[in-house]
Amino acid sequence: MIDAAATEGQSFLMEPRSIILKSGLYVTATPIGNLGDMTYRAVETMKAADLILCEDTRQTAKLCSAYGIETPRSPYHDHNAARVRPGIITKMQDGAAICLVSDAGTPLISDPGYKLVREARDAGLDVFPVPGANAAITALCAAGAPSDQFFFAGFPPSKSGAREQVFNSLSTVPGVIAFYETGPRLGDSLIAMAKAFGDRQAVVARELTKLHEEFREGILMELGQSYKDQPPKGEIVILVFPAENRPVDDKDINDYLQNALEEMSVKDAAAAAAQELGIAKKTAYQRALAIKERR
Ligand code: SAM
């Protein structure tokens, strides 16, 4: 949701280029909190479109008023989508340029729009992405989680049995797993994740781009217990690190060296530990030596 406080006093009115849009569907991302994250192209597109389809017209009205967008708006959400879709397709076939927005972020990502895009493509219509903010990517780019591979898992199911099943099915995902969650369910969800994923590291990213933005990192079970005691307010992304990206602790180093010293010299075991665990060579050598001397 838009956080007016984060952008208080700023004006986002700008002179639009007068563009003419080809007919088709414009899937347009909007900010996830900070109004300033609206892209220039999103403003131009929303101004030039014949119609803006909104998840909630009142929410989009705030955005339109901040940017001087006067295009007619019409609701498109889970409850009316099946009924209004045929009419929207007909309008585009008749030459209309139609913009699809959600309340925040990128449409279709845990938001309505998939069936409309599918049907527009099946009807041979053009579908244009107008990219911008997305909460999962926003969390990932600043959380310090490994970012080479990630899996977007959306909202976990609310019922505990279904949730457990989903988490178990994700336990072998090799990269980061990104979830959306609500404050009241956060604690239980993190505890259930700890049971399925083990003692992995995770980041809870809250109120991204807003006044009370917060990143909190920890082990899943510890985060879960703490948030269960004090459920947080606001919007939340959870990033669960892959199993091997848990920070190396003393036990990992000792276990590794104990095994390595069965077959290697102190020097070689230390070099292997430094390479495998990403620790300093000097630390690895001193530990290896101490273990060897205790034997
Ligand atoms: N389409 C949106 C996107 O591109 O991110 C997501 C819509 S989904 C209905 C809303 C959920 O996204 C929230 O419950 C929260 O989990 C996450 N979210 C949205 N904005 C957020 C923010 N500013 N900070 C943290 N999480 C956010």
PDB file of C-alpha atoms and ligand atoms in Angstrom:
ATOM      1  CA  MET A   1       0.000   0.000   0.000  1.00  0.00           C
ATOM      2  CA  ILE A   2       1.078   3.555  -0.599  1.00  0.00           C
ATOM      3  CA  ASP A   3       2.739   5.205   2.398  1.00  0.00           C
ATOM      4  CA  ALA A   4       1.930   8.904   2.119  1.00  0.00           C
ATOM      5  CA  ALA A   5       4.202   9.707   5.094  1.00  0.00           C
ATOM      6  CA  ALA A   6       7.300   8.420   3.287  1.00  0.00           C
ATOM      7  CA  THR A   7       6.868  10.960   0.508  1.00  0.00           C
ATOM      8  CA  GLU A   8       5.264  13.845   2.389  1.00  0.00           C
ATOM      9  CA  GLY A   9       5.771  17.216   0.799  1.00  0.00           C
ATOM     10  CA  GLN A  10       7.122  15.848  -2.451  1.00  0.00           C
ATOM     11  CA  SER A  11       5.399  16.605  -5.717  1.00  0.00           C
ATOM     12  CA  PHE A  12       5.372  14.061  -8.458  1.00  0.00           C
ATOM     13  CA  LEU A  13       3.481  16.089 -11.029  1.00  0.00           C
ATOM     14  CA  MET A  14       5.471  16.106 -14.246  1.00  0.00           C
ATOM     15  CA  GLU A  15       4.849  17.204 -17.787  1.00  0.00           C
ATOM     16  CA  PRO A  16       3.917  14.090 -19.714  1.00  0.00           C
ATOM     17  CA  ARG A  17       5.056  13.455 -23.216  1.00  0.00           C
ATOM     18  CA  SER A  18       1.937  13.052 -25.265  1.00  0.00           C
ATOM     19  CA  ILE A  19       2.282   9.510 -26.489  1.00  0.00           C
ATOM     20  CA  ILE A  20      -0.082   7.474 -28.595  1.00  0.00           C
ATOM     21  CA  LEU A  21      -0.397   3.845 -27.543  1.00  0.00           C
ATOM     22  CA  LYS A  22      -0.934   0.915 -29.858  1.00  0.00           C
ATOM     23  CA  SER A  23      -4.008  -1.095 -28.928  1.00  0.00           C
ATOM     24  CA  GLY A  24      -3.440  -3.926 -26.468  1.00  0.00           C
ATOM     25  CA  LEU A  25      -2.922  -4.643 -22.801  1.00  0.00           C
ATOM     26  CA  TYR A  26      -0.308  -2.680 -20.795  1.00  0.00           C
ATOM     27  CA  VAL A  27       0.622  -4.610 -17.641  1.00  0.00           C
ATOM     28  CA  THR A  28       1.879  -1.704 -15.551  1.00  0.00           C
ATOM     29  CA  ALA A  29       3.783  -1.843 -12.267  1.00  0.00           C
ATOM     30  CA  THR A  30       3.117   0.792  -9.591  1.00  0.00           C
ATOM     31  CA  PRO A  31       5.016   1.602  -6.345  1.00  0.00           C
ATOM     32  CA  ILE A  32       5.000  -0.799  -3.347  1.00  0.00           C
ATOM     33  CA  GLY A  33       4.902   2.044  -0.830  1.00  0.00           C
ATOM     34  CA  ASN A  34       6.995   5.003  -1.872  1.00  0.00           C
ATOM     35  CA  LEU A  35       5.120   7.055  -4.464  1.00  0.00           C
ATOM     36  CA  GLY A  36       8.418   8.198  -5.956  1.00  0.00           C
ATOM     37  CA  ASP A  37       9.026   4.688  -7.304  1.00  0.00           C
ATOM     38  CA  MET A  38       6.491   5.218 -10.085  1.00  0.00           C
ATOM     39  CA  THR A  39       8.320   5.027 -13.415  1.00  0.00           C
ATOM     40  CA  TYR A  40       8.101   7.814 -15.973  1.00  0.00           C
ATOM     41  CA  ARG A  41       6.859   5.317 -18.543  1.00  0.00           C
ATOM     42  CA  ALA A  42       4.133   4.051 -16.201  1.00  0.00           C
ATOM     43  CA  VAL A  43       2.829   7.621 -15.849  1.00  0.00           C
ATOM     44  CA  GLU A  44       2.886   8.194 -19.602  1.00  0.00           C
ATOM     45  CA  THR A  45       1.176   4.875 -20.265  1.00  0.00           C
ATOM     46  CA  MET A  46      -1.546   5.392 -17.669  1.00  0.00           C
ATOM     47  CA  LYS A  47      -2.186   8.909 -19.021  1.00  0.00           C
ATOM     48  CA  ALA A  48      -2.374   7.775 -22.635  1.00  0.00           C
ATOM     49  CA  ALA A  49      -4.453   4.611 -22.094  1.00  0.00           C
ATOM     50  CA  ASP A  50      -8.180   4.548 -22.874  1.00  0.00           C
ATOM     51  CA  LEU A  51      -8.940   2.732 -19.618  1.00  0.00           C
ATOM     52  CA  ILE A  52      -7.126   1.679 -16.438  1.00  0.00           C
ATOM     53  CA  LEU A  53      -8.191  -1.635 -14.902  1.00  0.00           C
ATOM     54  CA  CYS A  54      -7.615  -1.454 -11.141  1.00  0.00           C
ATOM     55  CA  GLU A  55      -7.642  -4.041  -8.389  1.00  0.00           C
ATOM     56  CA  ASP A  56      -9.182  -1.351  -6.154  1.00  0.00           C
ATOM     57  CA  THR A  57     -10.230   1.890  -7.844  1.00  0.00           C
ATOM     58  CA  ARG A  58      -9.923   3.881  -4.585  1.00  0.00           C
ATOM     59  CA  GLN A  59      -6.314   2.808  -4.123  1.00  0.00           C
ATOM     60  CA  THR A  60      -5.398   3.662  -7.732  1.00  0.00           C
ATOM     61  CA  ALA A  61      -7.237   6.983  -7.419  1.00  0.00           C
ATOM     62  CA  LYS A  62      -4.564   8.121  -4.882  1.00  0.00           C
ATOM     63  CA  LEU A  63      -1.798   7.297  -7.346  1.00  0.00           C
ATOM     64  CA  CYS A  64      -3.614   8.978 -10.237  1.00  0.00           C
ATOM     65  CA  SER A  65      -4.186  12.114  -8.219  1.00  0.00           C
ATOM     66  CA  ALA A  66      -0.472  12.301  -7.268  1.00  0.00           C
ATOM     67  CA  TYR A  67       0.539  12.107 -10.925  1.00  0.00           C
ATOM     68  CA  GLY A  68      -2.312  14.023 -12.579  1.00  0.00           C
ATOM     69  CA  ILE A  69      -3.643  10.955 -14.401  1.00  0.00           C
ATOM     70  CA  GLU A  70      -7.237  11.489 -15.504  1.00  0.00           C
ATOM     71  CA  THR A  71      -7.862   8.311 -17.501  1.00  0.00           C
ATOM     72  CA  PRO A  72     -11.154   6.497 -16.694  1.00  0.00           C
ATOM     73  CA  ARG A  73     -10.764   3.668 -14.195  1.00  0.00           C
ATOM     74  CA  SER A  74     -12.675   0.446 -13.840  1.00  0.00           C
ATOM     75  CA  PRO A  75     -12.376  -2.444 -11.333  1.00  0.00           C
ATOM     76  CA  TYR A  76     -10.713  -5.736 -12.263  1.00  0.00           C
ATOM     77  CA  HIS A  77     -10.325  -8.091  -9.310  1.00  0.00           C
ATOM     78  CA  ASP A  78     -10.830 -11.717  -8.292  1.00  0.00           C
ATOM     79  CA  HIS A  79     -14.586 -11.255  -7.780  1.00  0.00           C
ATOM     80  CA  ASN A  80     -15.523  -9.695 -11.136  1.00  0.00           C
ATOM     81  CA  ALA A  81     -12.695 -10.880 -13.423  1.00  0.00           C
ATOM     82  CA  ALA A  82     -14.494 -13.798 -15.104  1.00  0.00           C
ATOM     83  CA  ARG A  83     -17.554 -11.636 -15.785  1.00  0.00           C
ATOM     84  CA  VAL A  84     -15.781  -8.550 -17.191  1.00  0.00           C
ATOM     85  CA  ARG A  85     -12.943 -10.254 -19.121  1.00  0.00           C
ATOM     86  CA  PRO A  86     -14.862 -10.902 -22.391  1.00  0.00           C
ATOM     87  CA  GLY A  87     -15.845  -7.194 -22.594  1.00  0.00           C
ATOM     88  CA  ILE A  88     -12.230  -6.102 -22.007  1.00  0.00           C
ATOM     89  CA  ILE A  89     -10.985  -8.387 -24.786  1.00  0.00           C
ATOM     90  CA  THR A  90     -13.646  -6.984 -27.152  1.00  0.00           C
ATOM     91  CA  LYS A  91     -12.592  -3.392 -26.334  1.00  0.00           C
ATOM     92  CA  MET A  92      -8.970  -4.177 -27.219  1.00  0.00           C
ATOM     93  CA  GLN A  93     -10.062  -5.934 -30.414  1.00  0.00           C
ATOM     94  CA  ASP A  94     -11.890  -2.696 -31.252  1.00  0.00           C
ATOM     95  CA  GLY A  95      -8.602  -0.780 -30.854  1.00  0.00           C
ATOM     96  CA  ALA A  96      -8.449   0.217 -27.184  1.00  0.00           C
ATOM     97  CA  ALA A  97      -5.196   0.524 -25.217  1.00  0.00           C
ATOM     98  CA  ILE A  98      -5.943  -0.808 -21.738  1.00  0.00           C
ATOM     99  CA  CYS A  99      -3.718  -0.542 -18.686  1.00  0.00           C
ATOM    100  CA  LEU A 100      -3.805  -3.172 -15.936  1.00  0.00           C
ATOM    101  CA  VAL A 101      -2.548  -2.147 -12.488  1.00  0.00           C
ATOM    102  CA  SER A 102      -2.791  -3.731  -9.035  1.00  0.00           C
ATOM    103  CA  ASP A 103      -2.909  -1.977  -5.654  1.00  0.00           C
ATOM    104  CA  ALA A 104       0.873  -2.102  -5.421  1.00  0.00           C
ATOM    105  CA  GLY A 105       3.800  -3.519  -7.342  1.00  0.00           C
ATOM    106  CA  THR A 106       3.659  -5.705 -10.403  1.00  0.00           C
ATOM    107  CA  PRO A 107       0.303  -7.117 -11.529  1.00  0.00           C
ATOM    108  CA  LEU A 108       0.079 -10.947 -11.684  1.00  0.00           C
ATOM    109  CA  ILE A 109       2.672 -11.368  -8.907  1.00  0.00           C
ATOM    110  CA  SER A 110       0.358 -12.569  -6.098  1.00  0.00           C
ATOM    111  CA  ASP A 111      -2.169 -10.270  -7.776  1.00  0.00           C
ATOM    112  CA  PRO A 112      -4.882 -10.592 -10.458  1.00  0.00           C
ATOM    113  CA  GLY A 113      -4.142 -10.545 -14.188  1.00  0.00           C
ATOM    114  CA  TYR A 114      -2.852 -13.940 -15.320  1.00  0.00           C
ATOM    115  CA  LYS A 115      -6.077 -15.032 -17.033  1.00  0.00           C
ATOM    116  CA  LEU A 116      -6.481 -11.664 -18.734  1.00  0.00           C
ATOM    117  CA  VAL A 117      -2.947 -11.806 -20.149  1.00  0.00           C
ATOM    118  CA  ARG A 118      -3.500 -15.418 -21.247  1.00  0.00           C
ATOM    119  CA  GLU A 119      -6.795 -14.632 -22.974  1.00  0.00           C
ATOM    120  CA  ALA A 120      -5.430 -11.476 -24.606  1.00  0.00           C
ATOM    121  CA  ARG A 121      -2.535 -13.490 -26.059  1.00  0.00           C
ATOM    122  CA  ASP A 122      -4.865 -16.305 -27.139  1.00  0.00           C
ATOM    123  CA  ALA A 123      -6.959 -13.675 -28.964  1.00  0.00           C
ATOM    124  CA  GLY A 124      -3.850 -12.496 -30.836  1.00  0.00           C
ATOM    125  CA  LEU A 125      -3.702  -9.161 -28.987  1.00  0.00           C
ATOM    126  CA  ASP A 126      -0.476  -7.416 -27.989  1.00  0.00           C
ATOM    127  CA  VAL A 127       0.493  -7.492 -24.311  1.00  0.00           C
ATOM    128  CA  PHE A 128       3.113  -4.941 -23.228  1.00  0.00           C
ATOM    129  CA  PRO A 129       4.984  -5.130 -19.898  1.00  0.00           C
ATOM    130  CA  VAL A 130       5.604  -1.770 -18.221  1.00  0.00           C
ATOM    131  CA  PRO A 131       7.977  -2.920 -15.461  1.00  0.00           C
ATOM    132  CA  GLY A 132       8.632  -1.391 -12.061  1.00  0.00           C
ATOM    133  CA  ALA A 133       8.480  -2.198  -8.364  1.00  0.00           C
ATOM    134  CA  ASN A 134       8.045  -5.692  -6.936  1.00  0.00           C
ATOM    135  CA  ALA A 135       8.319  -6.508  -3.235  1.00  0.00           C
ATOM    136  CA  ALA A 136      10.212  -9.828  -3.549  1.00  0.00           C
ATOM    137  CA  ILE A 137      12.899  -8.373  -5.829  1.00  0.00           C
ATOM    138  CA  THR A 138      13.125  -5.224  -3.707  1.00  0.00           C
ATOM    139  CA  ALA A 139      13.792  -7.387  -0.626  1.00  0.00           C
ATOM    140  CA  LEU A 140      16.290  -9.573  -2.431  1.00  0.00           C
ATOM    141  CA  CYS A 141      18.403  -6.702  -3.727  1.00  0.00           C
ATOM    142  CA  ALA A 142      19.104  -5.253  -0.267  1.00  0.00           C
ATOM    143  CA  ALA A 143      18.798  -8.134   2.232  1.00  0.00           C
ATOM    144  CA  GLY A 144      22.277  -9.591   1.816  1.00  0.00           C
ATOM    145  CA  ALA A 145      20.829 -12.967   0.829  1.00  0.00           C
ATOM    146  CA  PRO A 146      22.619 -14.855  -1.945  1.00  0.00           C
ATOM    147  CA  SER A 147      20.992 -13.608  -5.132  1.00  0.00           C
ATOM    148  CA  ASP A 148      22.262 -15.923  -7.868  1.00  0.00           C
ATOM    149  CA  GLN A 149      19.212 -18.218  -7.725  1.00  0.00           C
ATOM    150  CA  PHE A 150      15.834 -17.662  -6.102  1.00  0.00           C
ATOM    151  CA  PHE A 151      12.361 -19.151  -6.096  1.00  0.00           C
ATOM    152  CA  PHE A 152       9.256 -17.022  -5.599  1.00  0.00           C
ATOM    153  CA  ALA A 153       6.716 -18.984  -3.540  1.00  0.00           C
ATOM    154  CA  GLY A 154       4.068 -16.270  -2.920  1.00  0.00           C
ATOM    155  CA  PHE A 155       1.829 -16.453   0.177  1.00  0.00           C
ATOM    156  CA  PRO A 156       2.063 -19.733   2.155  1.00  0.00           C
ATOM    157  CA  PRO A 157      -1.346 -21.427   2.673  1.00  0.00           C
ATOM    158  CA  SER A 158      -3.063 -20.281   5.876  1.00  0.00           C
ATOM    159  CA  LYS A 159      -4.049 -23.799   7.066  1.00  0.00           C
ATOM    160  CA  SER A 160      -1.205 -25.508   8.929  1.00  0.00           C
ATOM    161  CA  GLY A 161      -1.451 -28.896   7.133  1.00  0.00           C
ATOM    162  CA  ALA A 162      -1.332 -27.370   3.646  1.00  0.00           C
ATOM    163  CA  ARG A 163       1.419 -24.996   4.733  1.00  0.00           C
ATOM    164  CA  GLU A 164       3.569 -27.845   6.031  1.00  0.00           C
ATOM    165  CA  GLN A 165       3.075 -29.721   2.763  1.00  0.00           C
ATOM    166  CA  VAL A 166       4.140 -26.698   0.697  1.00  0.00           C
ATOM    167  CA  PHE A 167       7.227 -26.063   2.858  1.00  0.00           C
ATOM    168  CA  ASN A 168       8.287 -29.715   2.680  1.00  0.00           C
ATOM    169  CA  SER A 169       7.941 -29.636  -1.111  1.00  0.00           C
ATOM    170  CA  LEU A 170      10.253 -26.606  -1.218  1.00  0.00           C
ATOM    171  CA  SER A 171      12.973 -27.965   1.045  1.00  0.00           C
ATOM    172  CA  THR A 172      15.209 -29.022  -1.858  1.00  0.00           C
ATOM    173  CA  VAL A 173      15.050 -25.706  -3.747  1.00  0.00           C
ATOM    174  CA  PRO A 174      18.721 -24.841  -4.309  1.00  0.00           C
ATOM    175  CA  GLY A 175      18.473 -21.023  -4.027  1.00  0.00           C
ATOM    176  CA  VAL A 176      16.751 -18.458  -1.821  1.00  0.00           C
ATOM    177  CA  ILE A 177      12.984 -18.933  -1.341  1.00  0.00           C
ATOM    178  CA  ALA A 178      10.922 -15.732  -1.225  1.00  0.00           C
ATOM    179  CA  PHE A 179       7.521 -15.671   0.511  1.00  0.00           C
ATOM    180  CA  TYR A 180       4.920 -12.980   1.100  1.00  0.00           C
ATOM    181  CA  GLU A 181       3.320 -13.058   4.551  1.00  0.00           C
ATOM    182  CA  THR A 182       1.115 -11.019   6.873  1.00  0.00           C
ATOM    183  CA  GLY A 183       2.112  -9.775  10.342  1.00  0.00           C
ATOM    184  CA  PRO A 184      -0.337 -11.887  12.368  1.00  0.00           C
ATOM    185  CA  ARG A 185       0.766 -15.111  10.617  1.00  0.00           C
ATOM    186  CA  LEU A 186       4.496 -14.355  10.470  1.00  0.00           C
ATOM    187  CA  GLY A 187       5.564 -16.111  13.706  1.00  0.00           C
ATOM    188  CA  ASP A 188       3.698 -19.375  13.002  1.00  0.00           C
ATOM    189  CA  SER A 189       4.880 -19.382   9.408  1.00  0.00           C
ATOM    190  CA  LEU A 190       8.553 -18.963  10.359  1.00  0.00           C
ATOM    191  CA  ILE A 191       8.287 -21.721  12.972  1.00  0.00           C
ATOM    192  CA  ALA A 192       6.714 -24.067  10.395  1.00  0.00           C
ATOM    193  CA  MET A 193       9.522 -23.139   7.962  1.00  0.00           C
ATOM    194  CA  ALA A 194      12.113 -23.971  10.628  1.00  0.00           C
ATOM    195  CA  LYS A 195      10.543 -27.436  10.987  1.00  0.00           C
ATOM    196  CA  ALA A 196      10.673 -28.049   7.227  1.00  0.00           C
ATOM    197  CA  PHE A 197      13.928 -26.292   6.291  1.00  0.00           C
ATOM    198  CA  GLY A 198      16.003 -26.720   9.471  1.00  0.00           C
ATOM    199  CA  ASP A 199      18.160 -24.045  11.088  1.00  0.00           C
ATOM    200  CA  ARG A 200      18.542 -21.887   8.008  1.00  0.00           C
ATOM    201  CA  GLN A 201      19.250 -18.195   7.959  1.00  0.00           C
ATOM    202  CA  ALA A 202      16.385 -15.906   6.867  1.00  0.00           C
ATOM    203  CA  VAL A 203      15.598 -12.227   6.421  1.00  0.00           C
ATOM    204  CA  VAL A 204      12.280 -10.628   7.271  1.00  0.00           C
ATOM    205  CA  ALA A 205      11.947  -7.484   5.111  1.00  0.00           C
ATOM    206  CA  ARG A 206       9.151  -5.231   6.322  1.00  0.00           C
ATOM    207  CA  GLU A 207       7.551  -2.045   4.983  1.00  0.00           C
ATOM    208  CA  LEU A 208       9.958  -1.823   2.062  1.00  0.00           C
ATOM    209  CA  THR A 209      10.464   1.662   0.571  1.00  0.00           C
ATOM    210  CA  LYS A 210       8.316   3.155   3.366  1.00  0.00           C
ATOM    211  CA  LEU A 211       9.041   5.243   6.430  1.00  0.00           C
ATOM    212  CA  HIS A 212       9.431   2.231   8.759  1.00  0.00           C
ATOM    213  CA  GLU A 213      11.417   0.008   6.409  1.00  0.00           C
ATOM    214  CA  GLU A 214      13.205  -2.780   8.313  1.00  0.00           C
ATOM    215  CA  PHE A 215      15.404  -5.780   7.514  1.00  0.00           C
ATOM    216  CA  ARG A 216      15.863  -8.366  10.260  1.00  0.00           C
ATOM    217  CA  GLU A 217      18.144 -11.374   9.814  1.00  0.00           C
ATOM    218  CA  GLY A 218      18.359 -14.495  11.945  1.00  0.00           C
ATOM    219  CA  ILE A 219      17.845 -18.241  12.225  1.00  0.00           C
ATOM    220  CA  LEU A 220      14.290 -19.268  11.223  1.00  0.00           C
ATOM    221  CA  MET A 221      13.227 -20.677  14.625  1.00  0.00           C
ATOM    222  CA  GLU A 222      14.586 -17.697  16.574  1.00  0.00           C
ATOM    223  CA  LEU A 223      12.909 -15.197  14.262  1.00  0.00           C
ATOM    224  CA  GLY A 224       9.680 -17.225  14.462  1.00  0.00           C
ATOM    225  CA  GLN A 225       9.601 -17.277  18.257  1.00  0.00           C
ATOM    226  CA  SER A 226      10.353 -13.599  18.501  1.00  0.00           C
ATOM    227  CA  TYR A 227       7.662 -12.578  15.987  1.00  0.00           C
ATOM    228  CA  LYS A 228       5.144 -14.961  17.580  1.00  0.00           C
ATOM    229  CA  ASP A 229       5.619 -13.097  20.867  1.00  0.00           C
ATOM    230  CA  GLN A 230       5.312  -9.733  19.137  1.00  0.00           C
ATOM    231  CA  PRO A 231       3.496  -9.887  15.782  1.00  0.00           C
ATOM    232  CA  PRO A 232       4.718  -6.994  13.616  1.00  0.00           C
ATOM    233  CA  LYS A 233       2.655  -4.488  11.686  1.00  0.00           C
ATOM    234  CA  GLY A 234       2.940  -3.799   7.974  1.00  0.00           C
ATOM    235  CA  GLU A 235       3.761  -5.679   4.808  1.00  0.00           C
ATOM    236  CA  ILE A 236       6.329  -8.453   4.812  1.00  0.00           C
ATOM    237  CA  VAL A 237       8.644 -10.457   2.565  1.00  0.00           C
ATOM    238  CA  ILE A 238      10.491 -13.489   3.979  1.00  0.00           C
ATOM    239  CA  LEU A 239      13.701 -14.649   2.300  1.00  0.00           C
ATOM    240  CA  VAL A 240      14.900 -18.103   3.359  1.00  0.00           C
ATOM    241  CA  PHE A 241      18.558 -18.735   2.568  1.00  0.00           C
ATOM    242  CA  PRO A 242      19.618 -21.978   0.904  1.00  0.00           C
ATOM    243  CA  ALA A 243      20.874 -24.628   3.332  1.00  0.00           C
ATOM    244  CA  GLU A 244      24.550 -24.119   2.547  1.00  0.00           C
ATOM    245  CA  ASN A 245      24.457 -20.385   2.991  1.00  0.00           C
ATOM    246  CA  ARG A 246      24.038 -20.478   6.750  1.00  0.00           C
ATOM    247  CA  PRO A 247      26.981 -18.515   8.188  1.00  0.00           C
ATOM    248  CA  VAL A 248      29.773 -20.879   9.226  1.00  0.00           C
ATOM    249  CA  ASP A 249      29.977 -21.333  13.012  1.00  0.00           C
ATOM    250  CA  ASP A 250      32.616 -22.858  15.293  1.00  0.00           C
ATOM    251  CA  LYS A 251      31.004 -26.273  15.180  1.00  0.00           C
ATOM    252  CA  ASP A 252      31.118 -26.330  11.357  1.00  0.00           C
ATOM    253  CA  ILE A 253      34.818 -25.466  11.405  1.00  0.00           C
ATOM    254  CA  ASN A 254      35.672 -28.038  14.064  1.00  0.00           C
ATOM    255  CA  ASP A 255      33.619 -30.793  12.366  1.00  0.00           C
ATOM    256  CA  TYR A 256      35.242 -30.057   9.022  1.00  0.00           C
ATOM    257  CA  LEU A 257      38.757 -30.055  10.443  1.00  0.00           C
ATOM    258  CA  GLN A 258      38.212 -33.206  12.530  1.00  0.00           C
ATOM    259  CA  ASN A 259      37.298 -35.087   9.356  1.00  0.00           C
ATOM    260  CA  ALA A 260      39.991 -33.513   7.206  1.00  0.00           C
ATOM    261  CA  LEU A 261      42.702 -34.311   9.774  1.00  0.00           C
ATOM    262  CA  GLU A 262      41.880 -38.009   9.469  1.00  0.00           C
ATOM    263  CA  GLU A 263      43.507 -37.931   6.034  1.00  0.00           C
ATOM    264  CA  MET A 264      45.471 -34.696   5.701  1.00  0.00           C
ATOM    265  CA  SER A 265      48.290 -32.772   7.295  1.00  0.00           C
ATOM    266  CA  VAL A 266      47.475 -29.725   9.443  1.00  0.00           C
ATOM    267  CA  LYS A 267      48.527 -27.427   6.598  1.00  0.00           C
ATOM    268  CA  ASP A 268      46.415 -29.198   3.956  1.00  0.00           C
ATOM    269  CA  ALA A 269      43.383 -29.547   6.232  1.00  0.00           C
ATOM    270  CA  ALA A 270      43.570 -25.824   7.052  1.00  0.00           C
ATOM    271  CA  ALA A 271      43.873 -24.891   3.375  1.00  0.00           C
ATOM    272  CA  ALA A 272      40.904 -27.102   2.478  1.00  0.00           C
ATOM    273  CA  ALA A 273      38.795 -25.656   5.329  1.00  0.00           C
ATOM    274  CA  ALA A 274      39.656 -22.088   4.295  1.00  0.00           C
ATOM    275  CA  GLN A 275      38.647 -22.845   0.715  1.00  0.00           C
ATOM    276  CA  GLU A 276      35.443 -24.812   1.500  1.00  0.00           C
ATOM    277  CA  LEU A 277      34.114 -22.747   4.392  1.00  0.00           C
ATOM    278  CA  GLY A 278      35.347 -19.332   3.252  1.00  0.00           C
ATOM    279  CA  ILE A 279      37.247 -18.647   6.491  1.00  0.00           C
ATOM    280  CA  ALA A 280      40.661 -17.024   6.960  1.00  0.00           C
ATOM    281  CA  LYS A 281      43.639 -19.366   6.368  1.00  0.00           C
ATOM    282  CA  LYS A 282      45.262 -18.270   9.644  1.00  0.00           C
ATOM    283  CA  THR A 283      42.134 -19.115  11.681  1.00  0.00           C
ATOM    284  CA  ALA A 284      41.821 -22.489   9.948  1.00  0.00           C
ATOM    285  CA  TYR A 285      45.495 -23.286  10.606  1.00  0.00           C
ATOM    286  CA  GLN A 286      45.346 -22.362  14.312  1.00  0.00           C
ATOM    287  CA  ARG A 287      42.197 -24.457  14.826  1.00  0.00           C
ATOM    288  CA  ALA A 288      43.631 -27.415  12.927  1.00  0.00           C
ATOM    289  CA  LEU A 289      46.811 -27.258  14.970  1.00  0.00           C
ATOM    290  CA  ALA A 290      44.884 -27.152  18.243  1.00  0.00           C
ATOM    291  CA  ILE A 291      42.802 -30.166  17.234  1.00  0.00           C
ATOM    292  CA  LYS A 292      45.900 -32.104  16.173  1.00  0.00           C
ATOM    293  CA  GLU A 293      47.622 -31.324  19.462  1.00  0.00           C
ATOM    294  CA  ARG A 294      44.620 -32.510  21.472  1.00  0.00           C
ATOM    295  CA  ARG A 295      44.623 -35.885  19.733  1.00  0.00           C
TER     296      ARG A 295
HETATM  297  N1  SAM B   1       2.125  -7.454  -6.772  1.00  0.00           N
HETATM  298  C1  SAM B   1       2.872  -7.133  -5.587  1.00  0.00           C
HETATM  299  C2  SAM B   1       4.375  -7.185  -5.919  1.00  0.00           C
HETATM  300  O1  SAM B   1       4.744  -7.026  -7.082  1.00  0.00           O
HETATM  301  O2  SAM B   1       5.183  -7.322  -4.999  1.00  0.00           O
HETATM  302  C3  SAM B   1       2.500  -8.022  -4.433  1.00  0.00           C
HETATM  303  C4  SAM B   1       1.048  -7.987  -4.082  1.00  0.00           C
HETATM  304  S1  SAM B   1       0.598  -9.043  -2.762  1.00  0.00           S
HETATM  305  C5  SAM B   1      -1.146  -8.943  -2.803  1.00  0.00           C
HETATM  306  C6  SAM B   1       0.929  -8.040  -1.354  1.00  0.00           C
HETATM  307  C7  SAM B   1       2.056  -8.631  -0.502  1.00  0.00           C
HETATM  308  O3  SAM B   1       3.313  -8.268  -1.070  1.00  0.00           O
HETATM  309  C8  SAM B   1       2.080  -8.084   0.909  1.00  0.00           C
HETATM  310  O4  SAM B   1       1.199  -8.784   1.763  1.00  0.00           O
HETATM  311  C9  SAM B   1       3.537  -8.307   1.292  1.00  0.00           C
HETATM  312  O5  SAM B   1       3.759  -9.653   1.636  1.00  0.00           O
HETATM  313  C10 SAM B   1       4.234  -7.983  -0.036  1.00  0.00           C
HETATM  314  N2  SAM B   1       4.546  -6.543  -0.077  1.00  0.00           N
HETATM  315  C11 SAM B   1       3.952  -5.610  -0.829  1.00  0.00           C
HETATM  316  N3  SAM B   1       4.499  -4.392  -0.580  1.00  0.00           N
HETATM  317  C12 SAM B   1       5.441  -4.582   0.356  1.00  0.00           C
HETATM  318  C13 SAM B   1       6.351  -3.723   1.041  1.00  0.00           C
HETATM  319  N4  SAM B   1       6.372  -2.412   0.802  1.00  0.00           N
HETATM  320  N5  SAM B   1       7.199  -4.259   1.937  1.00  0.00           N
HETATM  321  C14 SAM B   1       7.203  -5.580   2.190  1.00  0.00           C
HETATM  322  N6  SAM B   1       6.361  -6.445   1.572  1.00  0.00           N
HETATM  323  C15 SAM B   1       5.497  -5.957   0.671  1.00  0.00           C
END
